Each structure stands twice: as C-alpha cells, then as structure tokens.
PDB file of C-alpha atoms in Angstrom:
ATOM      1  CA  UNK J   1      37.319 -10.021 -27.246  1.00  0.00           C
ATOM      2  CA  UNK J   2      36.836 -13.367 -25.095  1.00  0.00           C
ATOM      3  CA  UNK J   3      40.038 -12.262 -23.025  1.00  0.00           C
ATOM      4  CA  UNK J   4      37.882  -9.535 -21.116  1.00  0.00           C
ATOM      5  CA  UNK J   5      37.306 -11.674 -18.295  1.00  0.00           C
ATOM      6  CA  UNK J   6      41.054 -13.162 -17.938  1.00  0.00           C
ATOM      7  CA  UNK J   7      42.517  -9.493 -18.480  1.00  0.00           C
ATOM      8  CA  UNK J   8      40.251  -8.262 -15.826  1.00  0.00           C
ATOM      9  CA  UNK J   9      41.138 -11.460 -13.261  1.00  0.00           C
ATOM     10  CA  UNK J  10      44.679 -10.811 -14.098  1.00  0.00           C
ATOM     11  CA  UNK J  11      44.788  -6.963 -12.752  1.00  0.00           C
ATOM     12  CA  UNK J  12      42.276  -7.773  -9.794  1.00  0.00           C
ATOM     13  CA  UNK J  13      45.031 -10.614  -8.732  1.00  0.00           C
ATOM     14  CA  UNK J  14      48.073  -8.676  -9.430  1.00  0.00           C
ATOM     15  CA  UNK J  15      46.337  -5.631  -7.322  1.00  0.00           C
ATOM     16  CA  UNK J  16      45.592  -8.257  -4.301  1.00  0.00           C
ATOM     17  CA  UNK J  17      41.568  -7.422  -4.144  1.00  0.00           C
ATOM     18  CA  UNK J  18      39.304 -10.282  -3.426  1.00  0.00           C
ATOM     19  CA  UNK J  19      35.779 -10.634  -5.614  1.00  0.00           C
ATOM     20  CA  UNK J  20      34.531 -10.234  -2.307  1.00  0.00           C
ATOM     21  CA  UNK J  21      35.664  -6.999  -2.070  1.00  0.00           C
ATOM     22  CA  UNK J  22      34.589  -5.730  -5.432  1.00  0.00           C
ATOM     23  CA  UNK J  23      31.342  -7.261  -4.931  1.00  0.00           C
ATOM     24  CA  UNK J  24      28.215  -4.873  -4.100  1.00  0.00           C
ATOM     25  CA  UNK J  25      25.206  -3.542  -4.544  1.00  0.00           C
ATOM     26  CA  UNK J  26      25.933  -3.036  -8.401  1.00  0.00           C
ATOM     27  CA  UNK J  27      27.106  -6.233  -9.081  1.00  0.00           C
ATOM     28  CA  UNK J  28      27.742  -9.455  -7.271  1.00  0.00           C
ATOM     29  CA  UNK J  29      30.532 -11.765  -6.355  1.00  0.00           C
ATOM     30  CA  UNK J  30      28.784 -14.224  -8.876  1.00  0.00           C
ATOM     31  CA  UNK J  31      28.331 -12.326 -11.930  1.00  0.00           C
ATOM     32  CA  UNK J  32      32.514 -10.923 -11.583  1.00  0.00           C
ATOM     33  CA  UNK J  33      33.358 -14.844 -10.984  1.00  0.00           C
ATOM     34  CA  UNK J  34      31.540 -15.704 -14.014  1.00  0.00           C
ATOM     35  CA  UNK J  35      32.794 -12.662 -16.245  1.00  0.00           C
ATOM     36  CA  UNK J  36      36.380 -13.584 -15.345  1.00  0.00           C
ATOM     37  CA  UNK J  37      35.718 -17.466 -15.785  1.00  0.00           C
ATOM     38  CA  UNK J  38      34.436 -16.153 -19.287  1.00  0.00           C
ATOM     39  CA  UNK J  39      30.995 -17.980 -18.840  1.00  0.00           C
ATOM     40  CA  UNK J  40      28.972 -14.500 -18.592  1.00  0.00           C
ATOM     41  CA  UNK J  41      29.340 -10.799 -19.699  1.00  0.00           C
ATOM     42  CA  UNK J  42      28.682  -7.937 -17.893  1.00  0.00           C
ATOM     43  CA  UNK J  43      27.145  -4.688 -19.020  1.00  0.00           C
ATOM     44  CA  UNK J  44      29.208  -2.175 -20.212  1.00  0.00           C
ATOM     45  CA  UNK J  45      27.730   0.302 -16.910  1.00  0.00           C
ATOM     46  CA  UNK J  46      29.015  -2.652 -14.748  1.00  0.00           C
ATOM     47  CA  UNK J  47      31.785  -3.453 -16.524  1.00  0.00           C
ATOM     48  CA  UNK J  48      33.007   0.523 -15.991  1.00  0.00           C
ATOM     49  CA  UNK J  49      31.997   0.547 -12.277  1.00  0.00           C
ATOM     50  CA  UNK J  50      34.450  -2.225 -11.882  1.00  0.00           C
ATOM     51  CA  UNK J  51      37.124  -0.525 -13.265  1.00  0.00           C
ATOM     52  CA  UNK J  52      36.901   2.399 -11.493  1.00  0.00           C
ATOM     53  CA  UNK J  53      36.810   0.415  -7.721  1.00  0.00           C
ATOM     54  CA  UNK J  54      40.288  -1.089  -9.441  1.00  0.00           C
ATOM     55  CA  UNK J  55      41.546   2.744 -10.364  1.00  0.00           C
ATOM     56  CA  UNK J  56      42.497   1.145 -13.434  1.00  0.00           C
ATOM     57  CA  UNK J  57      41.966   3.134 -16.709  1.00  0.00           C
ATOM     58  CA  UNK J  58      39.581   1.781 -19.952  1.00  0.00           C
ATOM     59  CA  UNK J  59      43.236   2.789 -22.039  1.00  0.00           C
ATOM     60  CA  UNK J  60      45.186   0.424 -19.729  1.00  0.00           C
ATOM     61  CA  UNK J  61      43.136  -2.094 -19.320  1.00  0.00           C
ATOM     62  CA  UNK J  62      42.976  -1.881 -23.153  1.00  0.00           C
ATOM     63  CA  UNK J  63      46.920  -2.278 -22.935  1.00  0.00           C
ATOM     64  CA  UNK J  64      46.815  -5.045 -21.128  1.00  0.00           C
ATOM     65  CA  UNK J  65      44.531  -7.090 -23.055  1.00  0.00           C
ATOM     66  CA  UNK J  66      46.837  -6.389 -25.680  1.00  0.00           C
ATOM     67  CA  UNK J  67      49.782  -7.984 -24.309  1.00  0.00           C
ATOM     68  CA  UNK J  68      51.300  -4.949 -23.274  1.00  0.00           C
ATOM     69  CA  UNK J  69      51.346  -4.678 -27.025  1.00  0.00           C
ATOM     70  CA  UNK J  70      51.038  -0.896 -28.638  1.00  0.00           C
ATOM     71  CA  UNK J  71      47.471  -0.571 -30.186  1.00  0.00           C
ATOM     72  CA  UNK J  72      47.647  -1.255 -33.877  1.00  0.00           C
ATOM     73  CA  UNK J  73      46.926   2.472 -34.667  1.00  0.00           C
ATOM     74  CA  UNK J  74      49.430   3.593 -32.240  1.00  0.00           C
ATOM     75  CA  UNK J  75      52.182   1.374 -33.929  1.00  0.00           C
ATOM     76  CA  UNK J  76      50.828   2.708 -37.089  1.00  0.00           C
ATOM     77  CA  UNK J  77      51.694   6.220 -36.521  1.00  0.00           C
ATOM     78  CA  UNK J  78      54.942   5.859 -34.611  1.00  0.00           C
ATOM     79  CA  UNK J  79      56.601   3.542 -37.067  1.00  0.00           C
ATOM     80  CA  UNK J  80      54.919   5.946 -40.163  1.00  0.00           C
ATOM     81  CA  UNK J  81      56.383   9.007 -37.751  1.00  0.00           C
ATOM     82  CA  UNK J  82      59.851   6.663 -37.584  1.00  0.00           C
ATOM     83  CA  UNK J  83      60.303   6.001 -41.323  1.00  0.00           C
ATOM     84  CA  UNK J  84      59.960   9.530 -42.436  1.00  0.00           C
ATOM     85  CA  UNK J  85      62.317  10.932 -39.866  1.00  0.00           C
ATOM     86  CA  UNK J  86      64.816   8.270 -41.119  1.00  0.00           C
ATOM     87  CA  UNK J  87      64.048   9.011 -44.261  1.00  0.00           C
ATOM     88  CA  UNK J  88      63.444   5.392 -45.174  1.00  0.00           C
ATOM     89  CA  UNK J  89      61.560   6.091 -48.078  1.00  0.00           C
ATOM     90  CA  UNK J  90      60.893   1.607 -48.741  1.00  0.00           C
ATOM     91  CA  UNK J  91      59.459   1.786 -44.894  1.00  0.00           C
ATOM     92  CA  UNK J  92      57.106   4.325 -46.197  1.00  0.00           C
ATOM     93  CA  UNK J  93      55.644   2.571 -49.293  1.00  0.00           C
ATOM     94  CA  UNK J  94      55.365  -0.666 -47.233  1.00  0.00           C
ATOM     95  CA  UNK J  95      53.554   1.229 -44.770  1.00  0.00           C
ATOM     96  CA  UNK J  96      51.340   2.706 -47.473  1.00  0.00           C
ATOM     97  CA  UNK J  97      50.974  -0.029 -49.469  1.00  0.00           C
ATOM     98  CA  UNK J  98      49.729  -2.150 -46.299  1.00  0.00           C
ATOM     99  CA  UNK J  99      47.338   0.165 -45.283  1.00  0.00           C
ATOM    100  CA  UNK J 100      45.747   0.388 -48.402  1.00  0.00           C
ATOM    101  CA  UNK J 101      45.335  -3.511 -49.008  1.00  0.00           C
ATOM    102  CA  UNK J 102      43.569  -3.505 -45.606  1.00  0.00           C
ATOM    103  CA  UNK J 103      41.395  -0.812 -46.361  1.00  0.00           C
ATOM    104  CA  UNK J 104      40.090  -2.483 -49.463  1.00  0.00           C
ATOM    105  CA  UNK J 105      39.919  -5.386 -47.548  1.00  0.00           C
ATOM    106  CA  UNK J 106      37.792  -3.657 -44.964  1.00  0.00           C
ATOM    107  CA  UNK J 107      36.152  -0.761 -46.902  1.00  0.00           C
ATOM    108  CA  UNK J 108      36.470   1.082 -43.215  1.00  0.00           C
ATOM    109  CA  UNK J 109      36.566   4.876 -42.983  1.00  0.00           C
ATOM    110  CA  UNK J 110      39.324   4.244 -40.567  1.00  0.00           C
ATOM    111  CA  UNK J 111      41.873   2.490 -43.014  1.00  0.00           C
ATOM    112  CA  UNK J 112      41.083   4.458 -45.697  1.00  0.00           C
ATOM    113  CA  UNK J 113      42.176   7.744 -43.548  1.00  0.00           C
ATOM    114  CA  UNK J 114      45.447   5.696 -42.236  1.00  0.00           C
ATOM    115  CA  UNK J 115      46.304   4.817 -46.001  1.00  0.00           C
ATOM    116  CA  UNK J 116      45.885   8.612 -46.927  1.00  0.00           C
ATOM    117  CA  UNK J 117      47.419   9.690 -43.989  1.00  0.00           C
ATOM    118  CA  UNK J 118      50.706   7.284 -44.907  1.00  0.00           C
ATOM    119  CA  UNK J 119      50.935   9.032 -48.437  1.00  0.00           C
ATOM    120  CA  UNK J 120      50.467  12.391 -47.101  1.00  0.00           C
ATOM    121  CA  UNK J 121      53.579  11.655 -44.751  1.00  0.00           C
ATOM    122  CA  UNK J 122      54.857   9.915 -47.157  1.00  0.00           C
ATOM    123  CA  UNK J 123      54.307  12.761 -50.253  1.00  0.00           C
ATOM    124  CA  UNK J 124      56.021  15.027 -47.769  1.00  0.00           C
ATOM    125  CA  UNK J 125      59.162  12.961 -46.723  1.00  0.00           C
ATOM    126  CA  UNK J 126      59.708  12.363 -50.802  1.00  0.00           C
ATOM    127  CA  UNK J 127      59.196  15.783 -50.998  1.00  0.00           C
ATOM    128  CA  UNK J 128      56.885  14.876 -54.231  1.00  0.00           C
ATOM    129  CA  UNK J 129      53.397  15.417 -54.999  1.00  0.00           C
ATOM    130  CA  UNK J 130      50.458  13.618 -54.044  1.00  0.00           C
ATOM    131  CA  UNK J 131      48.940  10.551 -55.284  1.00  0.00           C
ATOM    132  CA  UNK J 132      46.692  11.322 -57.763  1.00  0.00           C
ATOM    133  CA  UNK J 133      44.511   8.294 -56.184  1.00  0.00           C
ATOM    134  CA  UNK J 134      44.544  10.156 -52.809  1.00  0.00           C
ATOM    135  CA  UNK J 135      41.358  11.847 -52.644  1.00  0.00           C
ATOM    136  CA  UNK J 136      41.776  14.547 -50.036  1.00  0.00           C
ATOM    137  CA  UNK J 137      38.238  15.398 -49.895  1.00  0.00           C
ATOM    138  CA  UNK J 138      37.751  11.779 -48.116  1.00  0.00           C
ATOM    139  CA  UNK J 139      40.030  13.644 -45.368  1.00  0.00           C
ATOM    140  CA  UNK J 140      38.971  17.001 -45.423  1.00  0.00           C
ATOM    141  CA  UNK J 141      34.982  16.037 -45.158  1.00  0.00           C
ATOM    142  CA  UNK J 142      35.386  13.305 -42.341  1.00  0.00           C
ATOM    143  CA  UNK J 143      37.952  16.173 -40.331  1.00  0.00           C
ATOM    144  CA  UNK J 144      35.582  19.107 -40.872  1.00  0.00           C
ATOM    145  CA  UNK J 145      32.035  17.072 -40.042  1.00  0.00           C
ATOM    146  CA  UNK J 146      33.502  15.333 -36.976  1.00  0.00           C
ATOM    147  CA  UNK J 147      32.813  18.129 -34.026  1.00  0.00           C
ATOM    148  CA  UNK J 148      35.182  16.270 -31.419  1.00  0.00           C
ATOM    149  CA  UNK J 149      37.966  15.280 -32.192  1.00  0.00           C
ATOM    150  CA  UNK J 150      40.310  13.199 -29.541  1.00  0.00           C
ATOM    151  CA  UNK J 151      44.071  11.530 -30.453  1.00  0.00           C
ATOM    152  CA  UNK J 152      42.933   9.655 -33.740  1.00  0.00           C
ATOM    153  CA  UNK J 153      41.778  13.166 -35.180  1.00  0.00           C
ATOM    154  CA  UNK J 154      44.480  15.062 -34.149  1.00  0.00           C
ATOM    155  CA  UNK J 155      47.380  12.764 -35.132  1.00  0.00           C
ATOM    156  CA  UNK J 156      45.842  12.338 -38.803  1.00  0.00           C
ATOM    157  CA  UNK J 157      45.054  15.955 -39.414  1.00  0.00           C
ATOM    158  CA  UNK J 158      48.872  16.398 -37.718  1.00  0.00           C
ATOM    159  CA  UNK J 159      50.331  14.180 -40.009  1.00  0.00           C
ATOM    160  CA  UNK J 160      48.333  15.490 -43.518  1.00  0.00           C
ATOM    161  CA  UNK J 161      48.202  18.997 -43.543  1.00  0.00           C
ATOM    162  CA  UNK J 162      51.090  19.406 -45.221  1.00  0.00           C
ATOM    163  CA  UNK J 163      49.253  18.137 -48.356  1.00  0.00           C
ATOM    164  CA  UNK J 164      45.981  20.353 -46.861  1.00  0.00           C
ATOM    165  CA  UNK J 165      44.979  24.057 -48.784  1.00  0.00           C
ATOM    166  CA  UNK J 166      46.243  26.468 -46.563  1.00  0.00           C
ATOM    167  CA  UNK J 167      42.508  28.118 -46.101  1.00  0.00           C
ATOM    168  CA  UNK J 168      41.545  24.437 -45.006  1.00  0.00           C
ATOM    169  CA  UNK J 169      44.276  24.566 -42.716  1.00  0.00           C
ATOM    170  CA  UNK J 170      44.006  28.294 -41.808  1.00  0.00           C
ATOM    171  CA  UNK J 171      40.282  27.156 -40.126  1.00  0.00           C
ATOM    172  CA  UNK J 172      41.596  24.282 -38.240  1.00  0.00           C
ATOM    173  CA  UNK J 173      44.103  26.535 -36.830  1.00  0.00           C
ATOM    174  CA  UNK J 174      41.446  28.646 -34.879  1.00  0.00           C
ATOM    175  CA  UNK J 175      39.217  26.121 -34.144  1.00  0.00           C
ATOM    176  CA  UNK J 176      40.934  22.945 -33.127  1.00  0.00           C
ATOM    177  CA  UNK J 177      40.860  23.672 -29.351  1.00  0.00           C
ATOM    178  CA  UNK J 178      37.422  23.882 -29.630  1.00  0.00           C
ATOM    179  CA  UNK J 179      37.031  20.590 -31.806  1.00  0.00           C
ATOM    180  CA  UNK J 180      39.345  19.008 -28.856  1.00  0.00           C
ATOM    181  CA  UNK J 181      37.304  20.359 -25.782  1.00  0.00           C
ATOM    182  CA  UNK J 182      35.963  17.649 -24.631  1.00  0.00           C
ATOM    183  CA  UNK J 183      39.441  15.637 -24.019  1.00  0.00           C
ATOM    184  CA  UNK J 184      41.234  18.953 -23.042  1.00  0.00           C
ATOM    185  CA  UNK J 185      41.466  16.798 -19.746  1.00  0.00           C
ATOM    186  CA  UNK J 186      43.860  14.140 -21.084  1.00  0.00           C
ATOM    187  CA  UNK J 187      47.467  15.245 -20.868  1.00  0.00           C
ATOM    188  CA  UNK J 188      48.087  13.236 -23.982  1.00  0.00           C
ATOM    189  CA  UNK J 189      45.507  14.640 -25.870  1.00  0.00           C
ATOM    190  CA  UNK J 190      46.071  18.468 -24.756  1.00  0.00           C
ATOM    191  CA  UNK J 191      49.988  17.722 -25.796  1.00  0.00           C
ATOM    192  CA  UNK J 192      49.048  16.285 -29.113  1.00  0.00           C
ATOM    193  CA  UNK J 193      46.630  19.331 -29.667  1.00  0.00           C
ATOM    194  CA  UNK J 194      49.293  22.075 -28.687  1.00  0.00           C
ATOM    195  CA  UNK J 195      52.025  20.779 -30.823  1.00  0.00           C
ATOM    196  CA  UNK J 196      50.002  20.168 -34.100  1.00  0.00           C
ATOM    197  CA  UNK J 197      49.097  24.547 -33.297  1.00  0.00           C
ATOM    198  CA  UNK J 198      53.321  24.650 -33.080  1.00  0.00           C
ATOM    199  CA  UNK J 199      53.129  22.481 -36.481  1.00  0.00           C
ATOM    200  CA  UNK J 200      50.908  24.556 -37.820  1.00  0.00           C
ATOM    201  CA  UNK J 201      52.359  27.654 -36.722  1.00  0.00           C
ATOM    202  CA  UNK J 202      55.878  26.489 -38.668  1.00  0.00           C
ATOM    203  CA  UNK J 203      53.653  25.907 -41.757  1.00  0.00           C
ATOM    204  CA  UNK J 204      51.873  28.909 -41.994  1.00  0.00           C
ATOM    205  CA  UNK J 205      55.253  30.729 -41.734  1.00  0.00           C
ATOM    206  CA  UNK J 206      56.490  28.590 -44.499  1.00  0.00           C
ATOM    207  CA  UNK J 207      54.137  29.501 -46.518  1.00  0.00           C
ATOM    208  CA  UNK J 208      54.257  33.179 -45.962  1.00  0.00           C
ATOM    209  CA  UNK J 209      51.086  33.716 -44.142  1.00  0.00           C
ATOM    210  CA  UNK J 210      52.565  36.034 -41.588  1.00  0.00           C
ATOM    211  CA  UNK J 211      48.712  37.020 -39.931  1.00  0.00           C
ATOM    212  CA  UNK J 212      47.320  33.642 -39.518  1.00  0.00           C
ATOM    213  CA  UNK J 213      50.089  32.733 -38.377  1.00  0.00           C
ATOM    214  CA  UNK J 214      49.741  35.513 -35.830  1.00  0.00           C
ATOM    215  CA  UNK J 215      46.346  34.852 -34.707  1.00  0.00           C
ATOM    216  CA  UNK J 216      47.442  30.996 -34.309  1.00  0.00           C
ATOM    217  CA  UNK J 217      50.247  32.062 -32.218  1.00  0.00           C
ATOM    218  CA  UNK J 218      47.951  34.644 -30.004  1.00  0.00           C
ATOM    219  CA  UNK J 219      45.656  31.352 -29.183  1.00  0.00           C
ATOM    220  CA  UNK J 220      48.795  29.420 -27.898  1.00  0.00           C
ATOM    221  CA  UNK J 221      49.703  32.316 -25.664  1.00  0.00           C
ATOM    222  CA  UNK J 222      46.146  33.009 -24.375  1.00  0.00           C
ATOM    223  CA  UNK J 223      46.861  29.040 -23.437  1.00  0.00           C
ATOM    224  CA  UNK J 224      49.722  30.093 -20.621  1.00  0.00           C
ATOM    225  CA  UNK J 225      51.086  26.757 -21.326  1.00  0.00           C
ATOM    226  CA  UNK J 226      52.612  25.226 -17.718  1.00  0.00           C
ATOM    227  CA  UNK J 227      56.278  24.732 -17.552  1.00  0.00           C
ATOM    228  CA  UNK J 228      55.775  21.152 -17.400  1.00  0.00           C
ATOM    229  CA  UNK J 229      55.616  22.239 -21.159  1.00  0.00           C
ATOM    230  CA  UNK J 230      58.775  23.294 -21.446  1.00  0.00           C
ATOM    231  CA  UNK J 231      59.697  22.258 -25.243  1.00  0.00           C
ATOM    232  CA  UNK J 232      56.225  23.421 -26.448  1.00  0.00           C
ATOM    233  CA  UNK J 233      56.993  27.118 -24.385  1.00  0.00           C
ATOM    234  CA  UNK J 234      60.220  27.126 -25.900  1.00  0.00           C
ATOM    235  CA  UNK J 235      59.026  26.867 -29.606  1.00  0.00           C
ATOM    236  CA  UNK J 236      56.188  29.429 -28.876  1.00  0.00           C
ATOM    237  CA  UNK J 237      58.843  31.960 -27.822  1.00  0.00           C
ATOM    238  CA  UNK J 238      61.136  30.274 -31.419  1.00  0.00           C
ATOM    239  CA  UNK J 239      58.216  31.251 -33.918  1.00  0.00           C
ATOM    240  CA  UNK J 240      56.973  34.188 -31.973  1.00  0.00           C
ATOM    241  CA  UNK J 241      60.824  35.591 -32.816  1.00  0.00           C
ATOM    242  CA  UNK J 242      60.533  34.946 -36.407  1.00  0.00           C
ATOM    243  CA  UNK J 243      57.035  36.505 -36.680  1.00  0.00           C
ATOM    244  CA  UNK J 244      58.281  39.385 -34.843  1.00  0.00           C
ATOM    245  CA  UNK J 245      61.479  39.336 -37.107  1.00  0.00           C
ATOM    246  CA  UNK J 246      58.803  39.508 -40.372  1.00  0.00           C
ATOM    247  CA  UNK J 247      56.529  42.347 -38.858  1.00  0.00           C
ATOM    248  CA  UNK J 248      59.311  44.673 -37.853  1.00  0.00           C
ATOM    249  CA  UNK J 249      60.440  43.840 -35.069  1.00  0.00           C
ATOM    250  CA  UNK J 250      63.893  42.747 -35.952  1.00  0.00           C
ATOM    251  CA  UNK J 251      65.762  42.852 -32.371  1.00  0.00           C
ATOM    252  CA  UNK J 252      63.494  41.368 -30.565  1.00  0.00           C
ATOM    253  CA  UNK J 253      62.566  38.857 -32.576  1.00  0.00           C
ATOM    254  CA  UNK J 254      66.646  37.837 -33.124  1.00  0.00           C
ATOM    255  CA  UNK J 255      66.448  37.823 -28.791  1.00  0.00           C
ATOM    256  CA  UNK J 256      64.143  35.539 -28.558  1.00  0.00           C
ATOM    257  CA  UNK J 257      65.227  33.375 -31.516  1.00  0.00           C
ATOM    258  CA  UNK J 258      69.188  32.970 -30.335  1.00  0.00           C
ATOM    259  CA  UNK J 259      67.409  32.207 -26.528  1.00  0.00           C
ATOM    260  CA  UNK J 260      65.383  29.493 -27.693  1.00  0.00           C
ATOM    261  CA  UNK J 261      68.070  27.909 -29.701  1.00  0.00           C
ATOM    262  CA  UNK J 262      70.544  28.545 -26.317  1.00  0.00           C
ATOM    263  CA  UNK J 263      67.733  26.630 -24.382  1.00  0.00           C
ATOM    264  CA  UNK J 264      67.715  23.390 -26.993  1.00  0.00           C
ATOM    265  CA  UNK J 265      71.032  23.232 -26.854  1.00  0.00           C
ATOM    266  CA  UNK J 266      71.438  23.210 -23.556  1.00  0.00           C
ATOM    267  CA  UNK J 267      68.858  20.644 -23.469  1.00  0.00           C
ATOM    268  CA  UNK J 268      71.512  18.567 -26.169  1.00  0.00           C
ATOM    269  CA  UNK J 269      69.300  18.701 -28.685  1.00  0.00           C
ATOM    270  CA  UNK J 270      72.041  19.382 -31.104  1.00  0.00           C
ATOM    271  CA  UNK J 271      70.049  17.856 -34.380  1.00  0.00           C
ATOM    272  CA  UNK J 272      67.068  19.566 -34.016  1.00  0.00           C
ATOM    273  CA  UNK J 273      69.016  22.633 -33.663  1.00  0.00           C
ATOM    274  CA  UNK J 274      70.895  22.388 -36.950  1.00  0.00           C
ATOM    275  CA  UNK J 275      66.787  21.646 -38.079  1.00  0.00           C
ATOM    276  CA  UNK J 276      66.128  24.676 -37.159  1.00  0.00           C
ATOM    277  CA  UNK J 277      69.044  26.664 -37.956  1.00  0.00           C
ATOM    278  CA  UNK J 278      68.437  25.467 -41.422  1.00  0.00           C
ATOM    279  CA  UNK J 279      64.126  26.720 -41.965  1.00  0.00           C
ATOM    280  CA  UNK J 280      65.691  29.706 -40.400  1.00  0.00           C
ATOM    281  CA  UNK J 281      68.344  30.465 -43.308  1.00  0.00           C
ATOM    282  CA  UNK J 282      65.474  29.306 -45.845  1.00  0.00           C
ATOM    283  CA  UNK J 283      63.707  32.200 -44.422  1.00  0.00           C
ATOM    284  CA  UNK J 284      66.436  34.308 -44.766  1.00  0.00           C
ATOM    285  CA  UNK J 285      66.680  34.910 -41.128  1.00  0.00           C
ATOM    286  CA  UNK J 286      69.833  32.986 -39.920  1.00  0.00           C
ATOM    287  CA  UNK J 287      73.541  32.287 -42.286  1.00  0.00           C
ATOM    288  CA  UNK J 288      75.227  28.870 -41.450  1.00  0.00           C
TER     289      UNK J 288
END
C-alpha cells in the first residue's frame, strides 16, 4: 500500500488545496508533506480527518489508488454476474476454477466464499446440481454468524441462494434488513439489499411458498420504497400480482401484472419482458 501518500497528493493537487490549508491542529503541514513524499505514515484517525477536509470518500479514494481500476471483488461479481447472463458456461468454470486455485493458495475465508459463490452461480446457470466439493455449510455458518452484513454479504448470499434450503432462505428473508442496518445509509447498499428481497421474493414463488413469500413482500411495502426506485416499485407491484393471482385474487392480481409489464416496456426493456412473460406461463399464469 506504499501509494497512500501519492494517491492522496494526487486528489489534494487535482482539488487545488495547499498543505497549508489542510494543515491544523490535528495534524501538521509536516507530517501531510511527509505522508505524501511516502517517508512517514499517518494514523488511521488522521489519515480519516484528512479525507473528510478533502470531501473525498474512503471508497474513492480506494478507487483511485486502484487506477481507477474496479476492486478485484467488484470485477469478480460483475464478470461472474456477466457470464451467466450470457450463458457462457467456459467463462463460468474459468471463473470458478480461478477462484478456487487462489483460495487454496490463500486458505482465506474470503476466496473460499467467492469460489462457492462462482459454483452456486454457476450450478444455477447449468441448471445442474451442486458440486459435491461445495460445502454449503462453509456459506451458511459464515452468513448466519456475521450480524452486519454490508455489499460483500449481500452480493454472495444474492448470488447463492438459489443452491440455499428454502427454511435457510425463508430466515434471511425476514431478517436481512436488520443484518444490513448499519449501512441502510449507503444508496448502494440499501439497493443491493432491496433487490436480493425482490430475488428472493421470485424464489419463494418458484418454489411454491405462497406465505413467506407474503410476509417478504409485506416488509418491502412497509419500506415505501422512493420513486427514485422505480424498477424495484415496479417489480413489488409484478410479484404482489402473482401472489394475489395464487391467494384468490385473480383480477387484481392480472391488473397489476399486465401494468407492470406495460411500464417495462415502455421503459424498452423488451428482453426482460419476454423473461418474465416466460416464469409467468411456468406458473401457469400467462400463455405466449
């Protein structure tokens, strides 16, 4: 991490602020000179004081130092994301395969979840059964014992639980805004959280569990998501149609189903609507 000093000189400079400036009662012009010049570190209290006189953010400063590079994790789960909506079933196994050499290079909790995360997705893009060398329970026991979980959590649970028992999953579903609280503030994170309930929602219905699939949905609502969400509050209204389709409520549910499809399509989203259109005949809901 020797670049912590450059990165740091090269937003001060590009934002026009003098060490003069920055300098005060926390820490002096000398001590920023000589953490930029690389010849001194500065506490991490410091280090955070700084950033915040900049109004520059620990996540992009972190981008920065990277190049303007995507974290390695990030890349990880977009190009995983990538392959299986391609279907590039090679991209997978490469993606797999590479995560598991560097976990046994490693022996980190971290690689080991990526590498069962990547044969989760990939299990589920094959549409074949798990790995027997997948243990789940690695996944299940480092999910259920961590109490907050932020981006890394969410995306990996997001990304498995398709391989997940559906009590397992059935828990998570009630508690993960709780598990999240503590980055609730982070757009990102709050995004992440409400579309793995919407995931979760479309599983539960897929596997015929009509009331937790209820109670998941009644958490979303209690939300009032803003219209900024406006792809997340159209899918609520989507699987709230199908649930009331399944609990008697057959013309109202068919109202709101046919308006959310109108509203994707008038957002062009003409793939995702034939998607759709297609889990909906499965469910014997919808004829193409």
């Amino acid at each position: 991490m020797e670049n912590f000093g450059a990165t740091f000189k090269y937003l001060r400079e590009s934002r026009g602020i003098t060490l003069s400036s920055l300098a005060d009662d926390v820490v002096s012009k000398g001590m920023i000179s000589k953490f930029e010049n690389g010849t001194s570190d500065l506490s991490t209290k410091r280090f955070f004081h700084l950033l915040k006189k900049l109004y520059i953010t620990p996540f992009e400063f972190t981008v920065v130092m990277n190049h303007f590079e995507p974290l390695y994790d990030n890349k990880f789960a977009t190009d995983l994301t990538q392959s299986a909506l391609n279907n590039d079933f090679a991209g997978l196994k490469r993606l797999a395969d590479r995560e598991y050499v560097r976990w046994q290079n490693s022996h980190s909790i971290f690689d080991q979840l990526n590498w069962i995360m990547a044969e989760c997705v990939r299990a589920e893009a094959e549409k074949k059964p798990l790995s027997d060398k997948v243990h789940l329970n690695v996944l299940t026991n480092y999910l259920f014992q961590c109490e907050d979980w932020g981006n890394f959590e969410l995306v990996l649970y997001g990304n498995t639980m398709t391989q997940l028992p559906i009590e397992t999953i059935t828990v998570f579903s009630q508690t993960l805004l709780d598990k999240c609280s503590i980055y609730i503030g982070l757009t990102s994170v709050y995004e992440t959280c409400i579309n793995v309930l919407l995931n979760t929602i479309a599983l539960l219905i897929r596997h015929g569990e009509t009331q937790h699939a209820l109670k998941t949905l009644a958490i979303l609502e209690q939300k009032k998501l803003p219209e900024s969400f406006l792809l997340e509050r159209v899918l609520l209204n989507y699987y709230k149609g199908i649930l009331l389709t399944q609990t008697g409520r057959r013309t109202e549910g068919d109202q709101l189903i046919d308006s959310s499809l109108q509203a994707l399509k008038a957002g062009d989203c003409v793939e995702f609507v034939n998607s759709l259109k297609k889990d909906l005949a499965e469910l014997g809901l919808y004829h193409i």
